[in-house]
Short mmCIF file of N, CA, C and O in Angstrom, two decimals:
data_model
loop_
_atom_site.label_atom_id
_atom_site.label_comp_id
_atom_site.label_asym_id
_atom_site.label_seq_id
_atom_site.Cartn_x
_atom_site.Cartn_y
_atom_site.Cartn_z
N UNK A 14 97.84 122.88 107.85
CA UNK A 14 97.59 121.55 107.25
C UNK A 14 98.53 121.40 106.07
O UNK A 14 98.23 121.69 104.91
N UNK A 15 99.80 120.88 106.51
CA UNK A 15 100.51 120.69 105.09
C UNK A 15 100.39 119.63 104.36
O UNK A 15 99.77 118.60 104.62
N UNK A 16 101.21 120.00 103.13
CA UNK A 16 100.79 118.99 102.52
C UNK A 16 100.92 117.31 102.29
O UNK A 16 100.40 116.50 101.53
N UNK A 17 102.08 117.24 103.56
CA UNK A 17 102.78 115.69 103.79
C UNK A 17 101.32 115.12 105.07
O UNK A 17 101.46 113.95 105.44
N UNK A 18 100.45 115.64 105.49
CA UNK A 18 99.76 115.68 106.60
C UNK A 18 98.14 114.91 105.64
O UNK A 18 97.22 114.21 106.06
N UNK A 19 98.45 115.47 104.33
CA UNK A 19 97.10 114.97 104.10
C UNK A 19 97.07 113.61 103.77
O UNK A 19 98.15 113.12 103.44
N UNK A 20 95.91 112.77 103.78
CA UNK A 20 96.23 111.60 103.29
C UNK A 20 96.75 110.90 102.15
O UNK A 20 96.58 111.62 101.17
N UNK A 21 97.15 110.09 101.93
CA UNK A 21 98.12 109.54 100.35
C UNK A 21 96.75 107.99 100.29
O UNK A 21 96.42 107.12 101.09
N UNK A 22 96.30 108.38 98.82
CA UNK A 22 95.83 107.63 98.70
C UNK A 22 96.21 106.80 97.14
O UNK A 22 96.55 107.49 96.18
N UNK A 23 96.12 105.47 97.04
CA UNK A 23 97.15 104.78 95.86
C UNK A 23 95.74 103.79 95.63
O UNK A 23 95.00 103.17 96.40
N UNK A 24 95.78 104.03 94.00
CA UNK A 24 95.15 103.24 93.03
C UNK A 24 95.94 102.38 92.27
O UNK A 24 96.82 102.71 91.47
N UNK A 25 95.64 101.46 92.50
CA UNK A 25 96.70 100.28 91.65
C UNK A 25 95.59 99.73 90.50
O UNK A 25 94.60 99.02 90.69
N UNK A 26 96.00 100.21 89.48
CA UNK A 26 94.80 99.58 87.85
C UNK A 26 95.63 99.79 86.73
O UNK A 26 96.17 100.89 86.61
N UNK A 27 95.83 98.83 85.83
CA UNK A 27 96.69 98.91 84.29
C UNK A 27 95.94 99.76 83.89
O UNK A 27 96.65 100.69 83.52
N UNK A 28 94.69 100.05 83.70
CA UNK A 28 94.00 101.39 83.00
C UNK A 28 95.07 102.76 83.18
O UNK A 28 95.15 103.28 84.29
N UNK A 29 95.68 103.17 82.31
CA UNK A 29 96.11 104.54 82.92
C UNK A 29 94.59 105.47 82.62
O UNK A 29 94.62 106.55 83.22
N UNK A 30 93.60 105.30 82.01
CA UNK A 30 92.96 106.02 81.86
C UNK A 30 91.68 105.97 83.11
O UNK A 30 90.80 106.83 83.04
N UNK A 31 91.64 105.03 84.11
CA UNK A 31 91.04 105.05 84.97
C UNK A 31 91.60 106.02 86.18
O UNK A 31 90.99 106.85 86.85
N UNK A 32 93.62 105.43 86.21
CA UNK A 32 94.23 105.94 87.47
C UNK A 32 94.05 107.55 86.97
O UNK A 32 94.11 108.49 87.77
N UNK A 33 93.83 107.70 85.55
CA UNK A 33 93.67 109.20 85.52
C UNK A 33 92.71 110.18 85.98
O UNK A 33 92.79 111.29 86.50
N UNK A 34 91.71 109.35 85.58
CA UNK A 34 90.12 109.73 86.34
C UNK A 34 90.41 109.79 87.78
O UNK A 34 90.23 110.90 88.29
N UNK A 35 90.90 108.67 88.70
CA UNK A 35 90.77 108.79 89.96
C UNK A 35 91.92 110.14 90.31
O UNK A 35 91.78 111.04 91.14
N UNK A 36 92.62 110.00 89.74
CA UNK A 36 93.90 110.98 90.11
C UNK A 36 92.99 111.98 90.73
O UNK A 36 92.79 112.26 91.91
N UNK A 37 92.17 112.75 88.95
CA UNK A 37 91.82 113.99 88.91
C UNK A 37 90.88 114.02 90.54
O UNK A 37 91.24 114.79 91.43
N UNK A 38 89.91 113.26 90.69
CA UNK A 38 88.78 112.94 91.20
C UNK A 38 89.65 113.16 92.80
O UNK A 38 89.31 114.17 93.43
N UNK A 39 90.28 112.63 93.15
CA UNK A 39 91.36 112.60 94.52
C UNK A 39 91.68 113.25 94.78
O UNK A 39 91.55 113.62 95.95
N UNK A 40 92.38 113.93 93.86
CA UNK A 40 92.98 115.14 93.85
C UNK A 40 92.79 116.29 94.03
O UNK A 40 93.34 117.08 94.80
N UNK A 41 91.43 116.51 92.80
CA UNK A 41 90.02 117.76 93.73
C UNK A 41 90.20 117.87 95.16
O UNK A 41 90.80 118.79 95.72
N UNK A 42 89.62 116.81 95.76
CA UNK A 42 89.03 116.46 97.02
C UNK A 42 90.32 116.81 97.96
O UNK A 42 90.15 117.41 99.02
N UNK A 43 91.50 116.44 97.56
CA UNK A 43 92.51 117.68 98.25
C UNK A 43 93.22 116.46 99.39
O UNK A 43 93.51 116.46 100.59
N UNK A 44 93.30 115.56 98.34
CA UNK A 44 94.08 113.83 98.94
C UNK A 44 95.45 114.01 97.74
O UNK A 44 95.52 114.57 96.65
N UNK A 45 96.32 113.32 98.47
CA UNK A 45 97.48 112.81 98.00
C UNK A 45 97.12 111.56 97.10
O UNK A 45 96.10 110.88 97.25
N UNK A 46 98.02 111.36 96.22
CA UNK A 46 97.35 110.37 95.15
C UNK A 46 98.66 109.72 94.60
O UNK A 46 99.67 110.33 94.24
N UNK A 47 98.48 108.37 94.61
CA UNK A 47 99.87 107.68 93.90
C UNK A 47 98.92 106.43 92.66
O UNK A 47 98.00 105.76 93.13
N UNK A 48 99.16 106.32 91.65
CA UNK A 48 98.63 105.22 90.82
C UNK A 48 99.62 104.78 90.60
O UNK A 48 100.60 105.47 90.35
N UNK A 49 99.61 103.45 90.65
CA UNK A 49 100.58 101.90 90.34
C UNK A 49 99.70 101.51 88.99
O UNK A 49 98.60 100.96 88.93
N UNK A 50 100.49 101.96 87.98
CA UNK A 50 99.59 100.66 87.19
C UNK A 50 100.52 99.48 86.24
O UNK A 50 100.39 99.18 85.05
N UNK A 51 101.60 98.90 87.41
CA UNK A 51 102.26 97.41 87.37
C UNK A 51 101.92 97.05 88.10
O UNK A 51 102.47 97.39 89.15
N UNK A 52 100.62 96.01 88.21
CA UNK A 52 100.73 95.22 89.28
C UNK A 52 101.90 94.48 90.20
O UNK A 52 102.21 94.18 91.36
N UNK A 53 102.25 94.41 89.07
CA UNK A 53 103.79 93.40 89.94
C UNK A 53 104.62 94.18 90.72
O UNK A 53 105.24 93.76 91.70
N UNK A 54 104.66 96.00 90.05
CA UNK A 54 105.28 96.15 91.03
C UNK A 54 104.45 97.28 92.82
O UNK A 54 104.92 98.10 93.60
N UNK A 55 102.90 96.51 92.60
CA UNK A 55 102.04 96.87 93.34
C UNK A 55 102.62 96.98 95.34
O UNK A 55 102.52 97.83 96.23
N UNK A 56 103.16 95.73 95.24
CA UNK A 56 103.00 95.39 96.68
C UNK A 56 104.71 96.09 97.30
O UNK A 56 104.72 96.42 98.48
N UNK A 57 105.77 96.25 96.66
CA UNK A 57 106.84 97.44 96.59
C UNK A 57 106.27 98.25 96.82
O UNK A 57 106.05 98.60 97.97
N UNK A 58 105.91 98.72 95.99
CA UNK A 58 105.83 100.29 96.06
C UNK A 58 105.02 100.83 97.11
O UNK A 58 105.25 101.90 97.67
N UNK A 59 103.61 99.70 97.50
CA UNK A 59 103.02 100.52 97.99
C UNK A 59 103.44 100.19 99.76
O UNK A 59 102.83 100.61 100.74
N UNK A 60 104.79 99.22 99.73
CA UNK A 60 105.33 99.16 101.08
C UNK A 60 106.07 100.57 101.33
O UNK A 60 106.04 101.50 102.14
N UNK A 61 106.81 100.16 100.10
CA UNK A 61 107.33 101.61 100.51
C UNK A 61 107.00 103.04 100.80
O UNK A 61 107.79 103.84 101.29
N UNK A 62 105.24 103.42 100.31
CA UNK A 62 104.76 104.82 100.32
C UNK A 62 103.77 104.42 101.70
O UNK A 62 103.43 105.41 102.34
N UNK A 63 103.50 103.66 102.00
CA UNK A 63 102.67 103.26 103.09
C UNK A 63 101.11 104.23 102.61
O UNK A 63 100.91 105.25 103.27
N UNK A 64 100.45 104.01 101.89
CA UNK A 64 99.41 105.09 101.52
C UNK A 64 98.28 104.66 102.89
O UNK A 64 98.38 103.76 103.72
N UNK A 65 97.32 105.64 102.72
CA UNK A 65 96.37 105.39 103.80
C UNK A 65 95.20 104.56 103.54
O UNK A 65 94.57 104.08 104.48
N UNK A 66 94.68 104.27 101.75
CA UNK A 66 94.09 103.93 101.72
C UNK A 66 94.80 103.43 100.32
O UNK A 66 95.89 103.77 99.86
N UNK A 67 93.79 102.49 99.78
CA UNK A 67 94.14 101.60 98.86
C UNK A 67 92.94 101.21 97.69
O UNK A 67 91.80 100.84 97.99
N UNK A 68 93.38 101.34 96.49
CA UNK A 68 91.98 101.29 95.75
C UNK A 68 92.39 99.92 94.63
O UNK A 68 92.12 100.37 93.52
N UNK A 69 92.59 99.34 94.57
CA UNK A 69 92.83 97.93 93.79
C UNK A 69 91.80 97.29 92.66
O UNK A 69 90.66 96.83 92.77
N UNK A 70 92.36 97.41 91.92
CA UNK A 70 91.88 96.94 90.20
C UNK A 70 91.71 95.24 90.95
O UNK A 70 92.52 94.72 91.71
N UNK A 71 90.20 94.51 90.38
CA UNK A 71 90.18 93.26 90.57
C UNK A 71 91.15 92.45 89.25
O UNK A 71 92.23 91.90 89.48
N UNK A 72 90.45 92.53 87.77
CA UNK A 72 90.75 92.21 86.57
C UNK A 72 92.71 92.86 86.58
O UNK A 72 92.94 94.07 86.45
N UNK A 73 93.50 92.14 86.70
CA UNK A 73 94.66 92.74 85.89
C UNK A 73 95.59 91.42 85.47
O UNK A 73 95.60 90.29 85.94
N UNK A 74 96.25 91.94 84.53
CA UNK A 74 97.19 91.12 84.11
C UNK A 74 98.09 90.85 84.97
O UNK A 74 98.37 91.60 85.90
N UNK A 75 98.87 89.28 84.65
CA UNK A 75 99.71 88.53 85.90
C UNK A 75 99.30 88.04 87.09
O UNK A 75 99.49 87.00 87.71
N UNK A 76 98.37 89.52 87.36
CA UNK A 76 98.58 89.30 89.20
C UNK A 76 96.72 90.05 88.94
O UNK A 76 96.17 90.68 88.04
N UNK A 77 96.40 89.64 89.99
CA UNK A 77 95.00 89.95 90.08
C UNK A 77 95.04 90.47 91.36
O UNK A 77 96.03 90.34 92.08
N UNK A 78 93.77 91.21 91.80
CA UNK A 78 93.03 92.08 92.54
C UNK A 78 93.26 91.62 93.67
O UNK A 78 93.99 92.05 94.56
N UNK A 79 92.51 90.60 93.61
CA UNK A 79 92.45 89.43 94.85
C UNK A 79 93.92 88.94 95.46
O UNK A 79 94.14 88.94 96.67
N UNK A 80 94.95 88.51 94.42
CA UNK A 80 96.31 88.04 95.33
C UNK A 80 96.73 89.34 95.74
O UNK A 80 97.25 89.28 96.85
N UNK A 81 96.71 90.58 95.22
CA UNK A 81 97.30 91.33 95.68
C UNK A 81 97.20 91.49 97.07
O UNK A 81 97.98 91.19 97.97
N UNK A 82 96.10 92.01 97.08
CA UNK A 82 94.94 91.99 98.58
C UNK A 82 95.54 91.12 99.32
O UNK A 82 95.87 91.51 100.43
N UNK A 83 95.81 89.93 99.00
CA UNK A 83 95.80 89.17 100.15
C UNK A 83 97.22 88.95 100.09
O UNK A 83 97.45 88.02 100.87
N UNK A 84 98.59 89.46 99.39
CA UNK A 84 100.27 89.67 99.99
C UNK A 84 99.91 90.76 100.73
O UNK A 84 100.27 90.75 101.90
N UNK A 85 98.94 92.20 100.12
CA UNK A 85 99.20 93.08 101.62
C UNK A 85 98.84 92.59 102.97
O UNK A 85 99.35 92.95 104.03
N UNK A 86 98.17 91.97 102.84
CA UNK A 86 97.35 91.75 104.42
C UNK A 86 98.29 90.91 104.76
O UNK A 86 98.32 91.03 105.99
N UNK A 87 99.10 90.12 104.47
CA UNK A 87 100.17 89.65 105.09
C UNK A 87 101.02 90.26 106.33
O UNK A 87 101.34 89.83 107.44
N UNK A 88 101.36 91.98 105.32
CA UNK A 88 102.20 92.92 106.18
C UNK A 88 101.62 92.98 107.67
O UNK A 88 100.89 92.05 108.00
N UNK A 89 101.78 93.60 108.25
CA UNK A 89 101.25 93.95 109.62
C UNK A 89 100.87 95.67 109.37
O UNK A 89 100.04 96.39 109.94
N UNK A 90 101.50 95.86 108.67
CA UNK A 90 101.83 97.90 108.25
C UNK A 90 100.07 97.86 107.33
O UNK A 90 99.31 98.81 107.16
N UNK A 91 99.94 96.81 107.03
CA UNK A 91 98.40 96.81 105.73
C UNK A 91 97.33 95.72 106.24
O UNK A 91 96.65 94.95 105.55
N UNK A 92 97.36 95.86 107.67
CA UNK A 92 96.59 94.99 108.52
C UNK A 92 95.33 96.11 108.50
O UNK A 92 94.23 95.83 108.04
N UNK A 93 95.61 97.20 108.96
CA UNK A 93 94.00 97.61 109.10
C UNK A 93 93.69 99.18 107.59
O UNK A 93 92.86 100.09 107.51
N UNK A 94 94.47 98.89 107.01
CA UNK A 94 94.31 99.98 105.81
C UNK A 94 93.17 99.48 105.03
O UNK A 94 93.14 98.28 104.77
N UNK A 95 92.24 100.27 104.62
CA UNK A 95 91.45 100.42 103.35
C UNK A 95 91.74 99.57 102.09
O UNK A 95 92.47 100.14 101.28
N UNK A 96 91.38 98.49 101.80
CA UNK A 96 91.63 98.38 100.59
C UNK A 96 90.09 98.03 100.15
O UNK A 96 89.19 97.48 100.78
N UNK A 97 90.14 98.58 98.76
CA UNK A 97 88.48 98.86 98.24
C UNK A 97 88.55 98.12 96.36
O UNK A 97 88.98 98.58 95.30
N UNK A 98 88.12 97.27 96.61
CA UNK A 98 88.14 97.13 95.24
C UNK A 98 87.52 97.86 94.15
O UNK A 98 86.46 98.48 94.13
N UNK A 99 88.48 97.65 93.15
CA UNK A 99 87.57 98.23 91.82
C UNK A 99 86.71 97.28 90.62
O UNK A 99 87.35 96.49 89.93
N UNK A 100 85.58 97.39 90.49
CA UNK A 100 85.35 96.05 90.05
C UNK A 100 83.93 96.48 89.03
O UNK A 100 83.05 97.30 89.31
N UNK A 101 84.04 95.66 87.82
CA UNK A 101 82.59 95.48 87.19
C UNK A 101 81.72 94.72 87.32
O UNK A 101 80.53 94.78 87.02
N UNK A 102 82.63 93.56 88.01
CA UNK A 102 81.39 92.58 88.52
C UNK A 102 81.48 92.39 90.40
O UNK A 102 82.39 91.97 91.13
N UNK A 103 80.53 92.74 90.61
CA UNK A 103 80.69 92.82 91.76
C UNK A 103 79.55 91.55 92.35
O UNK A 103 79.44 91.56 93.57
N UNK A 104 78.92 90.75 91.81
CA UNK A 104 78.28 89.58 92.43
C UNK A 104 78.76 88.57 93.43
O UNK A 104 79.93 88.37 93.75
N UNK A 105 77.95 88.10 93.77
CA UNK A 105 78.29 87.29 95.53
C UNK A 105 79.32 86.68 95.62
O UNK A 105 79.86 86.49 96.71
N UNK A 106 79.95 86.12 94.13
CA UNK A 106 80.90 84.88 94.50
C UNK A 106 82.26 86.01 94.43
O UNK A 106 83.22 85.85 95.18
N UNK A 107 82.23 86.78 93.76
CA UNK A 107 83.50 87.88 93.83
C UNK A 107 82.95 88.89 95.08
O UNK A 107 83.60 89.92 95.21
N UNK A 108 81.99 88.73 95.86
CA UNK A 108 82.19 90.03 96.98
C UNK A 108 82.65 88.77 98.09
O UNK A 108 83.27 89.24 99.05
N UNK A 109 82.49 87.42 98.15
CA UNK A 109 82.93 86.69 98.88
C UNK A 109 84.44 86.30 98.83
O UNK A 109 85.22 86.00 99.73
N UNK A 110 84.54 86.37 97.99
CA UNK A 110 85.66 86.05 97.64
C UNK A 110 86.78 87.07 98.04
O UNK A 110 87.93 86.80 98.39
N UNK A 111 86.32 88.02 97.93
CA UNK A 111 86.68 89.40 98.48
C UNK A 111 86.89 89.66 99.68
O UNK A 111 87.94 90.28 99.87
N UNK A 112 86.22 89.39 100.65
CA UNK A 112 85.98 88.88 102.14
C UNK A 112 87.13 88.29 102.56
O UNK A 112 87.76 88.49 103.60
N UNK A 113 87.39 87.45 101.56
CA UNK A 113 87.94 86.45 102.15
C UNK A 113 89.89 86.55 101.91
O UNK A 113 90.88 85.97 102.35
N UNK A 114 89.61 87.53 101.04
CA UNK A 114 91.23 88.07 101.11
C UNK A 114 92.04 89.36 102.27
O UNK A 114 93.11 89.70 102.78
N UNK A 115 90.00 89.81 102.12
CA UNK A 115 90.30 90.78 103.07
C UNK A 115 90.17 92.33 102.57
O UNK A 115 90.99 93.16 102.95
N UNK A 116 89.21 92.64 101.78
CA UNK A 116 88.71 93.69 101.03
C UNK A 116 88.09 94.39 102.49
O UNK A 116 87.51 93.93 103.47
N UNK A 117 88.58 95.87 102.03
CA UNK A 117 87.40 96.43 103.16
C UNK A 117 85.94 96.64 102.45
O UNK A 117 84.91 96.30 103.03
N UNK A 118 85.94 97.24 101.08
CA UNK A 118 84.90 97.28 100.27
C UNK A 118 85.29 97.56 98.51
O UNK A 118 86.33 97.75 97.88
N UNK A 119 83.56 97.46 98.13
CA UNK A 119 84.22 97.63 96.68
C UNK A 119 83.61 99.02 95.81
O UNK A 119 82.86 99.71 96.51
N UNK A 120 83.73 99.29 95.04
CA UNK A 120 83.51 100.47 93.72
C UNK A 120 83.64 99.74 92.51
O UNK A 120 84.35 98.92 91.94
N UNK A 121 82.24 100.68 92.36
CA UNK A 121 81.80 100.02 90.68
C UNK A 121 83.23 100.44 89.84
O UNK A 121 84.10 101.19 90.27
N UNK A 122 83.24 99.83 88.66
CA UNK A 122 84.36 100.36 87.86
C UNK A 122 84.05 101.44 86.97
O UNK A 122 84.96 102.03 86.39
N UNK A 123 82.09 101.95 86.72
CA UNK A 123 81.90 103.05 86.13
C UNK A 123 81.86 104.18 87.53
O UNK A 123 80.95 104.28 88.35
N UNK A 124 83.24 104.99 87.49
CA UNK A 124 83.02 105.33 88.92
C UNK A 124 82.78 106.91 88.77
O UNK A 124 83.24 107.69 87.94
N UNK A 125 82.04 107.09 89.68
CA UNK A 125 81.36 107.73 89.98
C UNK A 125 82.06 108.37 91.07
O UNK A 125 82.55 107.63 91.93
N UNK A 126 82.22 109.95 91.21
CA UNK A 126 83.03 110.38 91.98
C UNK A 126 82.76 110.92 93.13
O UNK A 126 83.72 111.16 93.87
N UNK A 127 81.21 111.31 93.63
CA UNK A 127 80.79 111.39 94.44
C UNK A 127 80.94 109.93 95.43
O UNK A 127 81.60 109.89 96.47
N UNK A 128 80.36 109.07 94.99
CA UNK A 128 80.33 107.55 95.65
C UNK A 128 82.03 107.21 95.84
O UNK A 128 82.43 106.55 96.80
N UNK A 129 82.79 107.65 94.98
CA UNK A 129 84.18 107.14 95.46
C UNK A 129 84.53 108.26 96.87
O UNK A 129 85.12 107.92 97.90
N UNK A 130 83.98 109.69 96.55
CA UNK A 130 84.76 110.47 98.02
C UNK A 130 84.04 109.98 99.19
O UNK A 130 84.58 109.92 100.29
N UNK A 131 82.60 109.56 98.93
CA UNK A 131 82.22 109.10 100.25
C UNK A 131 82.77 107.81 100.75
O UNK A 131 82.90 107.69 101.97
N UNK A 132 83.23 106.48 99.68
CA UNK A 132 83.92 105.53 100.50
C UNK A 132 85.16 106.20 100.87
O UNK A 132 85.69 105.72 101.88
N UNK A 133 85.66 107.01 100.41
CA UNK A 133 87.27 107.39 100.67
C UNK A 133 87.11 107.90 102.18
O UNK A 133 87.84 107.29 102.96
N UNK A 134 86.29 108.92 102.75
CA UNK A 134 85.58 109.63 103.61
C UNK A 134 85.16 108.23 104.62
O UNK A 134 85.81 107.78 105.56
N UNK A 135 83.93 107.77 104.10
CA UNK A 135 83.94 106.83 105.09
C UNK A 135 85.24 106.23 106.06
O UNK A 135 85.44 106.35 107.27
N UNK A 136 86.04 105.51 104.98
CA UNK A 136 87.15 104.02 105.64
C UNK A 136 88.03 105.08 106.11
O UNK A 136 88.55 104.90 107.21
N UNK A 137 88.28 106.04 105.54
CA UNK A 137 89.33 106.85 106.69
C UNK A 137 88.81 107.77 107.89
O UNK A 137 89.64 108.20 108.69
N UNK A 138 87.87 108.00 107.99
CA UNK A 138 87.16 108.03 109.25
C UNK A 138 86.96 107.23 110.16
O UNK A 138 86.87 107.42 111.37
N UNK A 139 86.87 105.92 109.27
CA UNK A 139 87.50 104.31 110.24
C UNK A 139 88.18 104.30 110.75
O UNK A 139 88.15 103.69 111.82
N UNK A 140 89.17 104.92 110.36
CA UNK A 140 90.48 104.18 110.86
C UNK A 140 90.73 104.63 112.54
O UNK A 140 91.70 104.19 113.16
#
């Protein structure tokens, strides 16, 4: 099982102190890990690394959660990938809204690292 074999998973959040948490948290768990935290230059980069799964900051400067979400789903390459939001408010009109860009699911933003390996676990068992 090398190490180009395991999955690459990319957190896009201006927090560096969140992408740090998830890093560590990902990283344990024995996943490949990329954090973006320019949104702008979110939807580059993460054409270019093709990650397997996708963890997306709702709240960011310029560019938000939501448009992002919805230039990837444009691609055809980010048609059926994971993208999971990160979010503090997670109420109906933002999980709809969410839906509707094309979220696969979301994570609280006090995260919790058990609950993040099981969505991680889950959606790539999806796939």
């Amino acid at each position: 099982f090398n190490n180009q074999d395991r999955p690459l998973i990319a957190c896009v959040d201006d927090s560096l102190m969140i992408s740090h948490m998830m890093e560590q948290i990902i990283g344990m768990a024995g996943y490949r890990f990329i954090a973006i935290n320019d949104p702008l230059d979110a939807v580059d980069t993460l054409i270019a690394r093709q990650p397997d799964l996708i963890f997306l900051d709702v709240v960011m400067p310029k560019i938000n959660g939501y448009d992002v979400c919805a230039q990837l789903r444009r691609y055809p390459e980010f048609a059926d990938t994971p993208i999971i939001f990160l979010t503090s408010n997670s109420g109906i009109i933002d999980r709809l809204r969410a839906k509707m860009v094309g979220s696969s699911d979301f994570v609280r933003k006090t995260v919790d690292a058990d609950e993040l390996l099981q969505k991680v676990k889950e959606h790539l068992d999806n796939k």
